[in-house]
Amino acid sequence: MSNNLLAGKKGIIFGALDEKSIAWKTALACHAQGAQIVLTNAPVALRMGEINKLSEAIQAPVVGADVTNMDDLKKLFEEAQKHFGGKIDFVLHSIGMSLNVRKGKHYTEMDYEWNKKTLDISATSLHRVLRTAWDMDALNEWGSVVALTYIAAQRVFPDYNEMADAKALLESITRSFGYHYGVRKKVRINTVSQSPTRTTAGSGVKGFDAFIDYAEKMSALGNATAEDCANYCVTLFSDLSRYVTMQNLFHDGGFSLTGVSEAVINSIMPPSDSKSIAQ
Ligand SMILES: NC(=O)c1ccc[n+]([C@@H]2O[C@H](COP(=O)([O-])OP(=O)(O)OC[C@H]3O[C@@H](n4cnc5c(N)ncnc54)[C@H](O)[C@@H]3O)[C@@H](O)[C@H]2O)c1
């Protein structure tokens, strides 16, 4: 259903790898709500070719950019503004990659060169994107930037490894740059902390299947889907959320504020046993 919440708005979406990607669903949702989009991903991801299907479906050009390369980012913002014939209203940062996870290194045995790369791709990249837009004055007043994050920034999830540190940095950059961009141009910057979701990046985390089931049991509403995350991003790009900035917004069915749930207790201890303990 479309309410044309983004009619006339123009946005750049980073990170649509395949149709499972949260960025892919967000691009579809933004298009359905009337937005014009430019898609971008790392050159190596573009070589997979999947993104061309999305590009055709929503008539969005694709501009390759490695998010750790300032020249690529400058070219992306130049080409996007040329395509739109003006400045940009919203940006989705939907990027994550951990070299230590990918190469099976335990957190306590971290390779620091890989860690530098992980932090650059997954966190500092948000600063790079914002800095590029800032230097070029490429965002309209009341523009909106959303980056995706995970609750491992606040709580320990051992197998999330170095990505926990990357997400903590990402959320900090959101607050710090959110202040400066708010003062200068009323641009708002937020992170959305999403439930575990079956995507390429998500499935790279060890024990992901068990973990997703646990999160489902721990969330009053169940895990939030990628489509619902996309819809939430639409609201944050729209004019209906203009005074929300510098926030980490949980989109997780209630997981973040739940200590324990009946479903989790029942999975550890049958209901008859737990009743006798409660008495
Ligand atoms: N899947 C989950 O369980 C989950 C939960 C919470 C938050 N998130 C976050 O959501 C975001 C999107 O991930 P996803 O789950 O849709 O997975 P995904 O694998 O579909 O997306 C990750 C994207 O990052 C891109 N990327 C990696 N290196 C890059 C680089 N150097 N330059 C540009 N792009 C690069 C990849 O090409 C890919 O498109 C990530 O920030 C992820 O941490 C995911």
Coordinates of C-alpha atoms and ligand atoms in Angstrom, one line a residue:
M1 CA 0.0 0.0 0.0
S2 CA 1.4 3.4 -0.9
N3 CA 0.6 6.7 0.9
N4 CA 3.2 8.5 -1.2
L5 CA 5.1 9.3 1.9
L6 CA 8.2 10.0 -0.1
A7 CA 6.7 11.7 -3.1
G8 CA 9.3 14.0 -4.7
K9 CA 12.1 12.7 -2.5
K10 CA 15.4 11.5 -3.8
G11 CA 17.7 9.1 -2.1
I12 CA 20.9 7.0 -2.3
I13 CA 20.7 3.4 -1.1
F14 CA 23.9 1.6 -0.2
G15 CA 24.1 -2.2 0.2
A16 CA 21.5 -4.0 -2.0
L17 CA 23.4 -7.2 -2.7
D18 CA 20.5 -9.6 -3.5
E19 CA 16.8 -9.8 -2.9
K20 CA 17.3 -10.8 0.8
S21 CA 19.3 -7.6 1.5
I22 CA 17.6 -5.1 3.9
A23 CA 18.7 -2.4 1.4
W24 CA 17.0 -4.2 -1.5
K25 CA 13.6 -4.3 0.4
T26 CA 14.1 -0.7 1.5
A27 CA 14.7 0.4 -2.1
L28 CA 11.5 -1.3 -3.2
A29 CA 9.6 0.3 -0.3
C30 CA 10.9 3.8 -1.0
H31 CA 10.1 3.4 -4.6
A32 CA 6.6 2.3 -3.8
Q33 CA 6.2 5.4 -1.6
G34 CA 7.1 7.7 -4.5
A35 CA 10.8 8.2 -4.1
Q36 CA 13.5 8.3 -6.8
I37 CA 16.5 6.2 -6.0
V38 CA 20.2 5.8 -7.0
L39 CA 21.6 2.4 -6.0
T40 CA 25.2 1.8 -5.0
N41 CA 27.4 -1.1 -3.9
A42 CA 31.0 -2.1 -4.0
P43 CA 32.4 -2.9 -7.5
V44 CA 32.9 -6.6 -6.4
A45 CA 29.2 -6.8 -5.4
L46 CA 28.1 -5.3 -8.7
R47 CA 29.9 -8.0 -10.6
M48 CA 27.4 -10.5 -9.2
G49 CA 24.9 -8.7 -11.4
E50 CA 21.9 -9.3 -9.1
I51 CA 21.4 -5.5 -8.5
N52 CA 20.5 -5.0 -12.2
K53 CA 17.2 -6.7 -11.5
L54 CA 16.4 -4.2 -8.8
S55 CA 17.6 -1.3 -10.9
E56 CA 15.2 -2.3 -13.7
A57 CA 12.3 -2.8 -11.3
I58 CA 12.5 0.6 -9.8
Q59 CA 14.2 2.5 -12.7
A60 CA 17.2 3.4 -10.5
P61 CA 20.7 3.8 -11.9
V62 CA 23.5 1.9 -10.3
V63 CA 26.8 3.7 -9.4
G64 CA 29.6 1.6 -8.1
A65 CA 31.4 2.8 -5.0
D66 CA 33.7 1.2 -2.5
V67 CA 32.6 2.9 0.7
T68 CA 36.2 3.1 2.0
N69 CA 37.3 5.2 -1.1
M70 CA 36.7 8.9 -0.9
D71 CA 37.1 9.4 -4.7
D72 CA 34.4 6.8 -5.3
L73 CA 32.1 8.5 -2.9
K74 CA 32.6 11.9 -4.4
K75 CA 31.8 10.5 -7.9
L76 CA 28.7 8.8 -6.5
F77 CA 27.3 12.0 -5.0
E78 CA 28.2 13.9 -8.2
E79 CA 26.5 11.4 -10.4
A80 CA 23.4 11.1 -8.1
Q81 CA 22.9 14.9 -8.1
K82 CA 23.3 15.0 -11.8
H83 CA 20.7 12.2 -12.2
F84 CA 18.3 13.9 -9.8
G85 CA 18.9 17.4 -11.1
G86 CA 19.4 18.6 -7.5
K87 CA 20.3 17.7 -4.0
I88 CA 19.6 14.5 -2.1
D89 CA 16.9 14.0 0.6
F90 CA 17.8 10.7 2.2
V91 CA 20.6 8.1 2.4
L92 CA 20.5 4.5 3.6
H93 CA 23.8 3.1 4.9
S94 CA 23.2 -0.7 4.9
I95 CA 26.8 -2.0 4.9
G96 CA 28.6 -4.5 7.0
M97 CA 31.6 -6.8 6.6
S98 CA 33.9 -8.5 9.1
L99 CA 37.1 -9.9 7.9
N100 CA 37.8 -11.7 11.2
V101 CA 34.4 -13.3 11.2
R102 CA 34.8 -14.3 7.5
K103 CA 38.2 -15.8 8.2
G104 CA 37.1 -17.6 11.4
K105 CA 39.2 -15.7 13.8
H106 CA 38.0 -15.7 17.4
Y107 CA 37.5 -12.3 19.1
T108 CA 40.3 -13.0 21.5
E109 CA 42.7 -13.7 18.6
M110 CA 41.7 -10.8 16.4
D111 CA 44.0 -9.9 13.5
Y112 CA 44.4 -6.2 13.8
E113 CA 44.9 -5.4 10.1
W114 CA 41.7 -7.2 9.3
N115 CA 40.0 -5.4 12.2
K116 CA 41.1 -2.0 10.7
K117 CA 39.4 -2.9 7.5
T118 CA 36.3 -4.1 9.2
L119 CA 35.9 -0.9 11.2
D120 CA 36.5 1.2 8.0
I121 CA 33.9 -0.7 5.9
S122 CA 31.3 -1.2 8.6
A123 CA 31.6 2.0 10.7
T124 CA 34.0 4.8 9.6
S125 CA 32.3 4.5 6.2
L126 CA 29.3 6.3 7.7
H127 CA 31.6 9.2 8.5
R128 CA 33.1 9.1 5.0
V129 CA 29.6 9.2 3.4
L130 CA 28.5 12.1 5.7
R131 CA 31.7 14.0 5.2
T132 CA 31.4 13.6 1.4
A133 CA 27.8 14.9 1.5
W134 CA 28.9 17.7 3.9
D135 CA 31.8 18.9 1.8
M136 CA 29.7 18.9 -1.4
D137 CA 26.6 20.3 0.4
A138 CA 24.8 17.5 -1.3
L139 CA 21.9 17.0 1.2
N140 CA 18.7 19.1 1.3
E141 CA 17.6 20.7 4.6
W142 CA 15.6 18.2 6.7
G143 CA 17.4 15.4 4.9
S144 CA 17.5 12.0 6.6
V145 CA 20.3 9.5 6.9
V146 CA 19.7 6.0 8.4
A147 CA 22.4 3.4 9.1
L148 CA 21.6 -0.2 10.1
T149 CA 23.0 -1.6 13.4
Y150 CA 22.6 -4.4 15.8
I151 CA 22.1 -4.7 19.6
A152 CA 25.5 -6.3 20.0
A153 CA 26.7 -2.6 20.3
Q154 CA 25.1 -2.6 23.8
R155 CA 25.0 -6.2 24.9
V156 CA 27.4 -9.1 24.5
F157 CA 26.7 -11.6 21.7
P158 CA 29.9 -13.6 21.7
D159 CA 29.8 -14.8 18.1
Y160 CA 29.1 -11.3 16.7
N161 CA 32.9 -10.8 17.3
E162 CA 34.5 -7.6 16.1
M163 CA 31.2 -6.4 14.5
A164 CA 30.0 -5.5 18.0
D165 CA 32.8 -2.9 18.2
A166 CA 32.1 -1.8 14.7
K167 CA 28.4 -1.2 15.5
A168 CA 29.3 0.7 18.7
L169 CA 31.5 3.0 16.6
L170 CA 28.8 3.4 13.9
E171 CA 26.2 4.4 16.6
S172 CA 28.7 6.9 18.1
I173 CA 29.4 8.5 14.6
T174 CA 25.6 8.8 14.2
R175 CA 25.4 10.9 17.4
S176 CA 28.5 13.0 16.7
F177 CA 27.8 13.8 13.1
G178 CA 24.1 14.0 13.8
Y179 CA 24.8 16.9 16.1
H180 CA 26.9 18.8 13.6
Y181 CA 24.7 18.2 10.6
G182 CA 21.6 19.1 12.6
V183 CA 23.1 22.4 13.6
R184 CA 24.3 23.2 10.1
K185 CA 21.5 22.0 7.9
K186 CA 18.8 20.4 10.0
V187 CA 19.8 17.0 8.6
R188 CA 18.9 14.1 10.8
I189 CA 20.9 11.0 11.3
N190 CA 19.8 7.8 13.1
T191 CA 20.6 4.1 13.4
V192 CA 18.0 1.4 13.2
S193 CA 18.8 -1.6 15.4
Q194 CA 17.2 -4.5 13.5
S195 CA 16.3 -8.1 14.6
P196 CA 18.5 -10.9 13.3
T197 CA 17.5 -11.3 9.6
R198 CA 18.4 -14.0 7.1
T199 CA 20.6 -12.2 4.6
T200 CA 24.1 -12.8 3.3
A201 CA 25.7 -10.7 6.0
G202 CA 23.5 -12.0 8.8
S203 CA 24.1 -15.7 7.9
G204 CA 27.9 -15.2 8.2
V205 CA 27.5 -15.1 12.0
K206 CA 28.3 -18.4 13.7
G207 CA 25.3 -20.2 15.1
F208 CA 23.0 -17.8 13.3
D209 CA 20.1 -20.3 13.0
A210 CA 19.9 -21.1 16.7
F211 CA 20.3 -17.4 17.4
I212 CA 17.5 -16.3 15.2
D213 CA 15.2 -18.8 16.9
Y214 CA 16.2 -17.6 20.4
A215 CA 15.6 -13.9 19.4
E216 CA 12.1 -15.0 18.0
K217 CA 11.3 -16.5 21.4
M218 CA 12.6 -13.5 23.3
S219 CA 10.6 -10.9 21.3
A220 CA 7.0 -10.1 22.3
L221 CA 6.1 -9.5 18.6
G222 CA 8.6 -12.0 17.2
N223 CA 11.6 -11.0 15.0
A224 CA 11.1 -8.0 12.7
T225 CA 11.3 -8.9 9.1
A226 CA 13.5 -7.2 6.5
E227 CA 10.2 -5.8 4.8
D228 CA 9.1 -4.3 8.1
C229 CA 12.6 -2.8 8.6
A230 CA 12.2 -1.3 5.1
N231 CA 8.9 0.3 6.1
Y232 CA 10.4 1.7 9.3
C233 CA 13.2 3.3 7.2
V234 CA 10.5 4.9 5.0
T235 CA 9.0 6.6 8.0
L236 CA 12.4 7.9 9.0
F237 CA 13.0 9.3 5.5
S238 CA 9.6 10.9 5.4
D239 CA 8.6 14.3 6.8
L240 CA 6.6 12.6 9.6
S241 CA 9.8 12.1 11.7
R242 CA 11.5 15.4 11.3
Y243 CA 12.6 15.9 14.9
V244 CA 14.1 12.4 15.4
T245 CA 17.9 12.6 15.2
M246 CA 21.0 11.2 16.8
Q247 CA 19.0 8.2 18.0
N248 CA 19.6 4.4 18.1
L249 CA 16.1 3.1 17.3
F250 CA 15.3 -0.5 18.1
H251 CA 13.3 -2.3 15.5
D252 CA 13.2 -5.7 17.1
G253 CA 9.7 -6.7 18.3
G254 CA 10.6 -5.8 21.9
F255 CA 13.8 -8.0 22.2
S256 CA 15.9 -5.1 23.6
L257 CA 13.7 -4.5 26.7
T258 CA 13.0 -8.1 27.5
G259 CA 14.9 -9.8 30.3
V260 CA 13.4 -13.2 29.7
S261 CA 10.3 -14.6 28.1
E262 CA 7.9 -17.4 28.9
A263 CA 8.8 -19.0 25.5
V264 CA 12.5 -19.1 26.5
I265 CA 11.8 -20.4 30.0
N266 CA 9.5 -23.1 28.6
S267 CA 12.2 -24.2 26.1
I268 CA 14.7 -24.7 29.0
M269 CA 12.3 -26.1 31.5
P270 CA 8.9 -27.8 30.8
P271 CA 5.9 -25.7 32.2
S272 CA 5.2 -28.3 34.9
D273 CA 8.7 -27.9 36.4
S274 CA 8.7 -24.1 36.2
K275 CA 5.4 -23.9 38.0
S276 CA 6.7 -25.8 41.0
I277 CA 9.7 -23.5 41.2
A278 CA 7.5 -20.3 41.0
Q279 CA 5.5 -21.5 44.1
Ligands
LIG1 N1 21.0 -9.5 8.8 C1 21.0 -9.2 10.1 O1 20.7 -10.1 11.0 C2 21.2 -7.8 10.6 C3 20.7 -7.4 11.8 C4 21.0 -6.1 12.2 C5 21.6 -5.2 11.4 N2 22.1 -5.7 10.2 C6 22.8 -4.7 9.3 O2 22.1 -4.5 8.2 C7 23.0 -4.0 7.2 C8 22.8 -4.7 5.9 O3 23.1 -6.1 5.9 P1 22.2 -7.2 5.4 O4 21.8 -8.1 6.5 O5 21.1 -6.7 4.5 O6 23.2 -8.1 4.5 P2 23.8 -7.9 3.0 O7 24.9 -8.9 2.9 O8 22.7 -8.1 2.0 O9 24.3 -6.4 2.9 C9 25.6 -6.0 3.3 C10 26.1 -5.1 2.2 O10 27.4 -4.4 2.5 C11 28.0 -4.3 1.2 N3 29.4 -3.9 1.3 C12 30.4 -4.7 1.9 N4 31.6 -4.1 1.8 C13 31.4 -2.9 1.1 C14 32.2 -1.9 0.6 N5 33.6 -1.9 0.8 N6 31.7 -0.8 0.0 C15 30.3 -0.8 -0.2 N7 29.5 -1.8 0.2 C16 30.0 -2.8 0.8 C17 27.8 -5.6 0.6 O11 28.1 -5.6 -0.8 C18 26.3 -5.8 0.8 O12 25.5 -5.3 -0.2 C19 24.4 -4.2 7.8 O13 24.9 -3.0 8.3 C20 24.2 -5.2 8.8 O14 25.2 -5.3 9.8 C21 21.9 -6.9 9.7

